[in-house]
Amino acid sequence: MGNQRGLQFIKEAIKIFCMTAAVAGLLYLLIKGCNYLVVDDANSYTRLTLHEFYESEEEIETIFLGTSHCFRAYEPLLYEELTGECAYNLGSSSQNIDTSYYLLKEALKYQDIKKVYLDIYHEFLFFNPENRELVEANIISDYMKPSLNKLNFILSRSSSEHYTNSFFPFRRDWQLLGDFSYLKENLAKKNRDSYKNYEPVVYDDEEYVTKGFVASYAVLNPEHYQWIPKSDKVDLSADKSFALSYLEKIVDLCKKEGIEIIFLTAPSYEEYLDTKDSYEDIHEYVKELAQKYQVSYWDFNTCSENLLDLELEDFMDVDHLNASGAEKVTKCLAKFVLDELAN
């Protein structure tokens, strides 16, 4: 009698498990289908960046982390050609420092990273998580592989009221499920071989090249801006605790793993820098942070012209480089690296 009850219990448990697994599988397929129908990512750079990173068979030893200033300034293929270091650019639009931290952890799961360049754009030091635009994090987490790291990233970056939008991308624009013309157009994009094969995106006057680098061929038109010297007040006393806590986590993780970390700042157009109340103070503050953490800091805004001669034609806008500017900065960075090795 006891054996029969035991067998019956096992059969019921297996039945419940199979039903649960079937429901979970159907739910997963439903969510995946809705994401495919609704999410328009045909021109997504991060979709290509993370797919290429995950699929890479190279032994990547150097990565770049940071905002759009990063993925437009440092060209991995050229850097690799000049230094011999296999590199990859994991920059993304408006990448906050906590996003950089989780991307670093993700990279370490797949590659034996030896060097990290963290590009620091000063405005993101004053980031307030309560005012966060989740799109900058979503464009990363949407394409991360399922893992505990991804789960922690999603849970840490927002309150529970935003979890549905974070875990289920289609939920952000769920009303589009009823817009059949939109769905038809979106499906047409995704049925193209270029989308299925993750071919580089060419968008207006710029393109995804490879290894996370985006080349722009636009040129800054200064007539579109009003230059007022010292008009942009930067309050260095503002709360920076959130960003600094993750900056410290990045440095600690690198030191724990024996990874060399270097702070960088990509250059901005000179007249734009003059609008800052005191860029010198900003530079000194980041320099002090670097000294505190005992890491090098290379600010390309402070390079002499004989090292880095940037002109108007090297910028796509006031604080983003175009392809020619990125080539100059990458060559300058490589020179710094080679000079350090020589010494």
mmCIF file of C-alpha atoms in Angstrom:
data_model
loop_
_atom_site.group_PDB
_atom_site.id
_atom_site.type_symbol
_atom_site.label_atom_id
_atom_site.label_comp_id
_atom_site.label_asym_id
_atom_site.label_seq_id
_atom_site.Cartn_x
_atom_site.Cartn_y
_atom_site.Cartn_z
ATOM 1 C CA MET A 1 0.000 0.000 0.000
ATOM 2 C CA GLY A 2 2.791 2.392 0.923
ATOM 3 C CA ASN A 3 4.626 1.722 -2.345
ATOM 4 C CA GLN A 4 1.456 2.378 -4.357
ATOM 5 C CA ARG A 5 0.918 5.710 -2.595
ATOM 6 C CA GLY A 6 4.525 6.616 -3.225
ATOM 7 C CA LEU A 7 4.228 5.786 -6.918
ATOM 8 C CA GLN A 8 0.967 7.724 -7.162
ATOM 9 C CA PHE A 9 2.616 10.742 -5.532
ATOM 10 C CA ILE A 10 5.531 10.586 -7.971
ATOM 11 C CA LYS A 11 3.154 10.321 -10.937
ATOM 12 C CA GLU A 12 1.174 13.358 -9.722
ATOM 13 C CA ALA A 13 4.386 15.318 -9.146
ATOM 14 C CA ILE A 14 5.626 14.490 -12.639
ATOM 15 C CA LYS A 15 2.241 15.460 -14.086
ATOM 16 C CA ILE A 16 2.267 18.815 -12.282
ATOM 17 C CA PHE A 17 5.877 19.445 -13.338
ATOM 18 C CA CYS A 18 5.101 18.667 -16.988
ATOM 19 C CA MET A 19 2.025 20.919 -16.954
ATOM 20 C CA THR A 20 4.003 23.733 -15.339
ATOM 21 C CA ALA A 21 6.828 23.332 -17.843
ATOM 22 C CA ALA A 22 4.336 23.321 -20.738
ATOM 23 C CA VAL A 23 2.631 26.502 -19.485
ATOM 24 C CA ALA A 24 6.006 28.183 -18.926
ATOM 25 C CA GLY A 25 7.124 27.160 -22.412
ATOM 26 C CA LEU A 26 3.964 28.496 -24.018
ATOM 27 C CA LEU A 27 4.256 31.734 -22.039
ATOM 28 C CA TYR A 28 7.891 32.100 -23.142
ATOM 29 C CA LEU A 29 6.951 31.592 -26.798
ATOM 30 C CA LEU A 30 4.063 34.053 -26.463
ATOM 31 C CA ILE A 31 6.301 36.733 -24.972
ATOM 32 C CA LYS A 32 9.007 36.103 -27.544
ATOM 33 C CA GLY A 33 6.434 36.330 -30.326
ATOM 34 C CA CYS A 34 5.024 39.593 -28.979
ATOM 35 C CA ASN A 35 8.541 41.036 -28.697
ATOM 36 C CA TYR A 36 9.249 40.055 -32.287
ATOM 37 C CA LEU A 37 6.011 41.632 -33.500
ATOM 38 C CA VAL A 38 6.161 44.891 -31.546
ATOM 39 C CA VAL A 39 9.798 45.823 -30.878
ATOM 40 C CA ASP A 40 11.316 47.746 -33.783
ATOM 41 C CA ASP A 41 15.065 47.190 -33.439
ATOM 42 C CA ALA A 42 16.059 47.009 -37.096
ATOM 43 C CA ASN A 43 18.368 49.999 -36.567
ATOM 44 C CA SER A 44 19.593 49.023 -33.100
ATOM 45 C CA TYR A 45 23.335 49.328 -32.605
ATOM 46 C CA THR A 46 23.363 47.479 -29.270
ATOM 47 C CA ARG A 47 21.588 44.481 -30.847
ATOM 48 C CA LEU A 48 24.548 44.169 -33.201
ATOM 49 C CA THR A 49 27.157 45.025 -30.564
ATOM 50 C CA LEU A 50 26.108 42.354 -28.090
ATOM 51 C CA HIS A 51 25.366 39.692 -30.714
ATOM 52 C CA GLU A 52 28.790 40.155 -32.272
ATOM 53 C CA PHE A 53 30.423 40.076 -28.832
ATOM 54 C CA TYR A 54 28.677 36.861 -27.799
ATOM 55 C CA GLU A 55 29.476 35.187 -31.123
ATOM 56 C CA SER A 56 33.092 36.315 -31.276
ATOM 57 C CA GLU A 57 35.681 33.552 -31.487
ATOM 58 C CA GLU A 58 38.511 36.000 -30.856
ATOM 59 C CA GLU A 59 40.296 36.255 -27.537
ATOM 60 C CA ILE A 60 39.238 39.769 -26.607
ATOM 61 C CA GLU A 61 41.578 41.264 -24.034
ATOM 62 C CA THR A 62 40.672 44.968 -24.087
ATOM 63 C CA ILE A 63 37.225 46.539 -23.824
ATOM 64 C CA PHE A 64 35.884 50.079 -23.896
ATOM 65 C CA LEU A 65 32.933 51.077 -21.715
ATOM 66 C CA GLY A 66 30.999 54.338 -21.781
ATOM 67 C CA THR A 67 28.381 56.448 -23.494
ATOM 68 C CA SER A 68 27.895 57.294 -27.170
ATOM 69 C CA HIS A 69 31.062 59.402 -26.861
ATOM 70 C CA CYS A 70 32.843 56.085 -26.355
ATOM 71 C CA PHE A 71 31.448 54.030 -29.241
ATOM 72 C CA ARG A 72 32.043 56.940 -31.623
ATOM 73 C CA ALA A 73 35.590 57.752 -30.454
ATOM 74 C CA TYR A 74 37.541 54.506 -30.131
ATOM 75 C CA GLU A 75 37.873 52.261 -33.175
ATOM 76 C CA PRO A 76 38.739 48.697 -32.020
ATOM 77 C CA LEU A 77 40.106 47.410 -35.334
ATOM 78 C CA LEU A 78 42.494 50.337 -35.710
ATOM 79 C CA TYR A 79 43.485 50.125 -32.039
ATOM 80 C CA GLU A 80 44.177 46.418 -32.466
ATOM 81 C CA GLU A 81 46.234 47.028 -35.604
ATOM 82 C CA LEU A 82 48.380 49.624 -33.817
ATOM 83 C CA THR A 83 48.810 47.975 -30.396
ATOM 84 C CA GLY A 84 48.368 44.258 -31.042
ATOM 85 C CA GLU A 85 45.626 44.109 -28.366
ATOM 86 C CA CYS A 86 42.377 42.443 -29.453
ATOM 87 C CA ALA A 87 39.778 45.056 -28.515
ATOM 88 C CA TYR A 88 36.009 45.522 -28.411
ATOM 89 C CA ASN A 89 33.869 48.617 -27.829
ATOM 90 C CA LEU A 90 30.936 48.009 -25.471
ATOM 91 C CA GLY A 91 29.835 51.637 -25.356
ATOM 92 C CA SER A 92 26.141 52.485 -25.720
ATOM 93 C CA SER A 93 23.928 55.551 -25.831
ATOM 94 C CA SER A 94 23.682 57.361 -22.479
ATOM 95 C CA GLN A 95 25.384 54.456 -20.719
ATOM 96 C CA ASN A 96 25.309 55.142 -16.989
ATOM 97 C CA ILE A 97 28.117 53.875 -14.795
ATOM 98 C CA ASP A 98 25.969 51.140 -13.241
ATOM 99 C CA THR A 99 25.247 49.853 -16.756
ATOM 100 C CA SER A 100 28.999 49.858 -17.416
ATOM 101 C CA TYR A 101 29.469 47.758 -14.281
ATOM 102 C CA TYR A 102 27.014 45.061 -15.358
ATOM 103 C CA LEU A 103 28.436 45.064 -18.882
ATOM 104 C CA LEU A 104 31.893 44.522 -17.429
ATOM 105 C CA LYS A 105 30.602 41.568 -15.406
ATOM 106 C CA GLU A 106 28.965 40.198 -18.554
ATOM 107 C CA ALA A 107 32.176 40.545 -20.556
ATOM 108 C CA LEU A 108 34.163 38.690 -17.895
ATOM 109 C CA LYS A 109 31.875 35.674 -18.252
ATOM 110 C CA TYR A 110 32.881 35.226 -21.897
ATOM 111 C CA GLN A 111 36.373 36.658 -22.249
ATOM 112 C CA ASP A 112 39.636 36.838 -20.312
ATOM 113 C CA ILE A 113 39.760 40.633 -20.150
ATOM 114 C CA LYS A 114 43.152 42.171 -19.397
ATOM 115 C CA LYS A 115 42.394 45.880 -19.815
ATOM 116 C CA VAL A 116 39.342 48.115 -19.387
ATOM 117 C CA TYR A 117 39.016 51.642 -20.704
ATOM 118 C CA LEU A 118 36.210 53.469 -18.903
ATOM 119 C CA ASP A 119 35.230 56.637 -20.743
ATOM 120 C CA ILE A 120 33.917 59.180 -18.228
ATOM 121 C CA TYR A 121 31.628 61.917 -19.463
ATOM 122 C CA HIS A 122 31.243 64.301 -16.536
ATOM 123 C CA GLU A 123 27.464 64.779 -16.784
ATOM 124 C CA PHE A 124 26.908 61.119 -15.871
ATOM 125 C CA LEU A 125 28.717 61.584 -12.568
ATOM 126 C CA PHE A 126 25.677 63.569 -11.400
ATOM 127 C CA PHE A 127 23.206 60.892 -12.398
ATOM 128 C CA ASN A 128 20.131 60.607 -10.172
ATOM 129 C CA PRO A 129 18.601 57.101 -10.417
ATOM 130 C CA GLU A 130 15.173 58.515 -9.518
ATOM 131 C CA ASN A 131 15.179 60.483 -12.781
ATOM 132 C CA ARG A 132 16.442 57.613 -14.871
ATOM 133 C CA GLU A 133 15.445 57.206 -18.498
ATOM 134 C CA LEU A 134 15.192 53.416 -18.627
ATOM 135 C CA VAL A 135 15.732 53.294 -22.374
ATOM 136 C CA GLU A 136 19.530 53.522 -21.889
ATOM 137 C CA ALA A 137 19.444 50.386 -19.750
ATOM 138 C CA ASN A 138 16.789 48.578 -21.805
ATOM 139 C CA ILE A 139 18.865 48.782 -24.975
ATOM 140 C CA ILE A 140 21.471 46.692 -23.143
ATOM 141 C CA SER A 141 19.377 44.272 -21.088
ATOM 142 C CA ASP A 142 17.104 43.484 -24.055
ATOM 143 C CA TYR A 143 20.045 41.805 -25.798
ATOM 144 C CA MET A 144 21.901 40.299 -22.843
ATOM 145 C CA LYS A 145 21.725 36.522 -22.595
ATOM 146 C CA PRO A 146 19.579 35.132 -19.763
ATOM 147 C CA SER A 147 21.695 35.014 -16.613
ATOM 148 C CA LEU A 148 21.814 35.976 -12.961
ATOM 149 C CA ASN A 149 23.841 39.036 -13.985
ATOM 150 C CA LYS A 150 21.058 40.188 -16.306
ATOM 151 C CA LEU A 151 18.472 39.583 -13.598
ATOM 152 C CA ASN A 152 20.467 41.607 -11.059
ATOM 153 C CA PHE A 153 20.890 44.407 -13.583
ATOM 154 C CA ILE A 154 17.159 44.633 -14.242
ATOM 155 C CA LEU A 155 16.208 44.421 -10.570
ATOM 156 C CA SER A 156 18.784 46.975 -9.446
ATOM 157 C CA ARG A 157 18.098 49.693 -11.975
ATOM 158 C CA SER A 158 14.428 50.389 -11.308
ATOM 159 C CA SER A 159 11.545 49.977 -8.899
ATOM 160 C CA SER A 160 9.030 47.136 -9.131
ATOM 161 C CA GLU A 161 6.540 49.295 -11.041
ATOM 162 C CA HIS A 162 8.880 49.165 -14.063
ATOM 163 C CA TYR A 163 9.647 45.436 -13.951
ATOM 164 C CA THR A 164 7.066 44.472 -16.576
ATOM 165 C CA ASN A 165 8.566 46.903 -19.094
ATOM 166 C CA SER A 166 12.063 45.675 -18.279
ATOM 167 C CA PHE A 167 11.362 41.956 -18.476
ATOM 168 C CA PHE A 168 8.873 42.118 -21.356
ATOM 169 C CA PRO A 169 10.059 44.624 -24.012
ATOM 170 C CA PHE A 170 6.786 44.521 -25.984
ATOM 171 C CA ARG A 171 4.964 45.846 -22.897
ATOM 172 C CA ARG A 172 6.477 49.319 -23.476
ATOM 173 C CA ASP A 173 4.402 49.688 -26.641
ATOM 174 C CA TRP A 174 1.770 47.006 -26.104
ATOM 175 C CA GLN A 175 -0.925 49.132 -27.794
ATOM 176 C CA LEU A 176 0.871 48.553 -31.113
ATOM 177 C CA LEU A 177 -0.329 44.947 -31.042
ATOM 178 C CA GLY A 178 -3.565 46.325 -32.468
ATOM 179 C CA ASP A 179 -1.892 48.437 -35.168
ATOM 180 C CA PHE A 180 -1.791 45.973 -38.056
ATOM 181 C CA SER A 181 -0.104 48.362 -40.495
ATOM 182 C CA TYR A 182 2.740 48.878 -38.011
ATOM 183 C CA LEU A 183 3.055 45.138 -37.359
ATOM 184 C CA LYS A 184 3.158 44.417 -41.086
ATOM 185 C CA GLU A 185 5.878 47.018 -41.640
ATOM 186 C CA ASN A 186 7.899 45.795 -38.657
ATOM 187 C CA LEU A 187 7.678 42.168 -39.772
ATOM 188 C CA ALA A 188 8.830 43.169 -43.254
ATOM 189 C CA LYS A 189 11.980 44.690 -41.714
ATOM 190 C CA LYS A 190 12.661 41.582 -39.668
ATOM 191 C CA ASN A 191 12.145 39.238 -42.571
ATOM 192 C CA ARG A 192 15.003 40.834 -44.466
ATOM 193 C CA ASP A 193 18.208 38.808 -44.671
ATOM 194 C CA SER A 194 20.151 41.813 -43.382
ATOM 195 C CA TYR A 195 18.207 41.671 -40.106
ATOM 196 C CA LYS A 196 18.337 37.899 -39.734
ATOM 197 C CA ASN A 197 22.076 37.825 -40.459
ATOM 198 C CA TYR A 198 22.908 40.740 -38.158
ATOM 199 C CA GLU A 199 24.412 42.742 -40.984
ATOM 200 C CA PRO A 200 25.802 46.190 -40.082
ATOM 201 C CA VAL A 201 23.200 48.947 -39.863
ATOM 202 C CA VAL A 202 23.580 51.897 -42.211
ATOM 203 C CA TYR A 203 21.467 54.751 -40.900
ATOM 204 C CA ASP A 204 21.355 58.214 -42.488
ATOM 205 C CA ASP A 205 24.982 59.436 -42.512
ATOM 206 C CA GLU A 206 26.444 56.887 -40.133
ATOM 207 C CA GLU A 207 26.915 53.151 -39.856
ATOM 208 C CA TYR A 208 27.717 50.363 -37.448
ATOM 209 C CA VAL A 209 31.141 49.196 -38.563
ATOM 210 C CA THR A 210 32.158 46.284 -36.345
ATOM 211 C CA LYS A 211 33.148 45.432 -32.763
ATOM 212 C CA GLY A 212 30.765 48.029 -31.329
ATOM 213 C CA PHE A 213 32.190 51.002 -33.239
ATOM 214 C CA VAL A 214 29.835 53.405 -35.015
ATOM 215 C CA ALA A 215 31.267 55.704 -37.700
ATOM 216 C CA SER A 216 29.560 58.981 -38.494
ATOM 217 C CA TYR A 217 30.272 60.925 -41.682
ATOM 218 C CA ALA A 218 28.399 64.054 -40.610
ATOM 219 C CA VAL A 219 30.315 67.264 -39.938
ATOM 220 C CA LEU A 220 29.515 69.766 -37.211
ATOM 221 C CA ASN A 221 27.861 72.981 -38.399
ATOM 222 C CA PRO A 222 28.766 75.629 -35.789
ATOM 223 C CA GLU A 223 26.063 77.967 -37.082
ATOM 224 C CA HIS A 224 23.474 75.673 -35.488
ATOM 225 C CA TYR A 225 24.740 76.598 -32.010
ATOM 226 C CA GLN A 226 24.974 79.709 -29.888
ATOM 227 C CA TRP A 227 28.308 79.859 -28.093
ATOM 228 C CA ILE A 228 28.114 81.693 -24.767
ATOM 229 C CA PRO A 229 31.361 81.336 -22.791
ATOM 230 C CA LYS A 230 31.012 80.044 -19.208
ATOM 231 C CA SER A 231 27.222 79.842 -19.560
ATOM 232 C CA ASP A 232 26.891 76.178 -18.566
ATOM 233 C CA LYS A 233 27.227 76.006 -14.797
ATOM 234 C CA VAL A 234 28.558 72.712 -13.464
ATOM 235 C CA ASP A 235 27.972 72.191 -9.752
ATOM 236 C CA LEU A 236 30.687 69.800 -8.634
ATOM 237 C CA SER A 237 29.202 69.764 -5.143
ATOM 238 C CA ALA A 238 26.018 68.061 -6.410
ATOM 239 C CA ASP A 239 25.217 64.535 -5.246
ATOM 240 C CA LYS A 240 27.397 62.002 -7.058
ATOM 241 C CA SER A 241 26.996 59.118 -4.616
ATOM 242 C CA PHE A 242 25.185 56.735 -6.979
ATOM 243 C CA ALA A 243 27.665 57.054 -9.833
ATOM 244 C CA LEU A 244 30.659 56.968 -7.507
ATOM 245 C CA SER A 245 29.413 53.810 -5.787
ATOM 246 C CA TYR A 246 29.378 51.987 -9.132
ATOM 247 C CA LEU A 247 32.650 53.564 -10.219
ATOM 248 C CA GLU A 248 34.210 52.066 -7.107
ATOM 249 C CA LYS A 249 32.611 48.685 -7.876
ATOM 250 C CA ILE A 250 34.146 48.742 -11.361
ATOM 251 C CA VAL A 251 37.594 49.603 -10.012
ATOM 252 C CA ASP A 252 37.345 46.976 -7.249
ATOM 253 C CA LEU A 253 36.221 44.291 -9.695
ATOM 254 C CA CYS A 254 39.085 45.095 -12.058
ATOM 255 C CA LYS A 255 41.641 44.984 -9.262
ATOM 256 C CA LYS A 256 40.190 41.731 -7.937
ATOM 257 C CA GLU A 257 40.487 40.141 -11.398
ATOM 258 C CA GLY A 258 43.933 41.583 -12.062
ATOM 259 C CA ILE A 259 42.635 43.838 -14.859
ATOM 260 C CA GLU A 260 44.293 47.115 -15.750
ATOM 261 C CA ILE A 261 41.730 49.933 -15.754
ATOM 262 C CA ILE A 262 42.253 53.339 -17.336
ATOM 263 C CA PHE A 263 39.877 56.314 -17.217
ATOM 264 C CA LEU A 264 39.386 58.178 -20.484
ATOM 265 C CA THR A 265 37.446 61.232 -21.597
ATOM 266 C CA ALA A 266 36.648 61.551 -25.296
ATOM 267 C CA PRO A 267 37.146 65.049 -26.705
ATOM 268 C CA SER A 268 34.481 67.680 -27.270
ATOM 269 C CA TYR A 269 34.595 70.605 -29.667
ATOM 270 C CA GLU A 270 36.768 73.356 -28.190
ATOM 271 C CA GLU A 271 34.179 76.148 -28.387
ATOM 272 C CA TYR A 272 31.654 73.876 -26.687
ATOM 273 C CA LEU A 273 34.072 73.275 -23.819
ATOM 274 C CA ASP A 274 34.420 77.040 -23.450
ATOM 275 C CA THR A 275 30.703 77.225 -22.602
ATOM 276 C CA LYS A 276 31.376 75.183 -19.454
ATOM 277 C CA ASP A 277 31.751 77.296 -16.340
ATOM 278 C CA SER A 278 35.088 75.656 -15.691
ATOM 279 C CA TYR A 279 36.118 72.550 -17.590
ATOM 280 C CA GLU A 280 39.454 72.736 -15.810
ATOM 281 C CA ASP A 281 37.663 72.035 -12.505
ATOM 282 C CA ILE A 282 35.821 69.093 -14.063
ATOM 283 C CA HIS A 283 39.085 67.675 -15.374
ATOM 284 C CA GLU A 284 40.771 68.103 -12.000
ATOM 285 C CA TYR A 285 37.907 66.371 -10.208
ATOM 286 C CA VAL A 286 38.094 63.271 -12.433
ATOM 287 C CA LYS A 287 41.879 63.367 -12.167
ATOM 288 C CA GLU A 288 41.567 63.313 -8.364
ATOM 289 C CA LEU A 289 39.202 60.337 -8.612
ATOM 290 C CA ALA A 290 41.771 58.521 -10.727
ATOM 291 C CA GLN A 291 44.497 59.290 -8.199
ATOM 292 C CA LYS A 292 42.244 58.067 -5.380
ATOM 293 C CA TYR A 293 41.739 54.736 -7.140
ATOM 294 C CA GLN A 294 45.359 54.655 -8.352
ATOM 295 C CA VAL A 295 44.472 54.426 -12.044
ATOM 296 C CA SER A 296 45.655 56.400 -15.056
ATOM 297 C CA TYR A 297 43.447 59.128 -16.530
ATOM 298 C CA TRP A 298 43.824 60.296 -20.120
ATOM 299 C CA ASP A 299 41.608 63.270 -20.987
ATOM 300 C CA PHE A 300 41.770 63.954 -24.727
ATOM 301 C CA ASN A 301 40.396 67.454 -24.139
ATOM 302 C CA THR A 302 43.708 68.407 -22.561
ATOM 303 C CA CYS A 303 46.011 66.989 -25.242
ATOM 304 C CA SER A 304 48.419 69.367 -26.899
ATOM 305 C CA GLU A 305 47.973 69.968 -30.637
ATOM 306 C CA ASN A 306 51.185 68.138 -31.496
ATOM 307 C CA LEU A 307 49.654 64.985 -29.947
ATOM 308 C CA LEU A 308 46.059 65.427 -31.097
ATOM 309 C CA ASP A 309 45.141 68.058 -33.658
ATOM 310 C CA LEU A 310 41.341 68.000 -33.926
ATOM 311 C CA GLU A 311 39.487 70.367 -36.204
ATOM 312 C CA LEU A 312 35.870 71.234 -36.891
ATOM 313 C CA GLU A 313 35.755 68.581 -39.620
ATOM 314 C CA ASP A 314 36.480 65.866 -37.001
ATOM 315 C CA PHE A 315 33.206 66.329 -35.106
ATOM 316 C CA MET A 316 29.666 65.250 -35.969
ATOM 317 C CA ASP A 317 28.279 67.566 -33.273
ATOM 318 C CA VAL A 318 29.640 69.523 -30.309
ATOM 319 C CA ASP A 319 30.683 66.504 -28.234
ATOM 320 C CA HIS A 320 30.741 63.505 -30.571
ATOM 321 C CA LEU A 321 33.484 62.630 -33.016
ATOM 322 C CA ASN A 322 32.881 61.542 -36.569
ATOM 323 C CA ALA A 323 34.913 58.858 -38.362
ATOM 324 C CA SER A 324 37.931 61.082 -39.067
ATOM 325 C CA GLY A 325 37.997 62.315 -35.464
ATOM 326 C CA ALA A 326 37.757 58.758 -34.136
ATOM 327 C CA GLU A 327 40.729 57.751 -36.276
ATOM 328 C CA LYS A 328 42.829 60.564 -34.834
ATOM 329 C CA VAL A 329 41.843 59.818 -31.227
ATOM 330 C CA THR A 330 42.387 56.072 -31.604
ATOM 331 C CA LYS A 331 45.852 56.685 -33.042
ATOM 332 C CA CYS A 332 46.600 59.049 -30.153
ATOM 333 C CA LEU A 333 45.418 56.464 -27.621
ATOM 334 C CA ALA A 334 47.547 53.783 -29.252
ATOM 335 C CA LYS A 335 50.556 56.089 -29.036
ATOM 336 C CA PHE A 336 49.974 56.517 -25.302
ATOM 337 C CA VAL A 337 49.842 52.737 -24.922
ATOM 338 C CA LEU A 338 52.995 52.110 -26.936
ATOM 339 C CA ASP A 339 54.871 54.905 -25.159
ATOM 340 C CA GLU A 340 53.970 53.368 -21.787
ATOM 341 C CA LEU A 341 55.195 49.968 -22.958
ATOM 342 C CA ALA A 342 58.428 51.522 -24.188
ATOM 343 C CA ASN A 343 59.006 53.058 -20.766
#
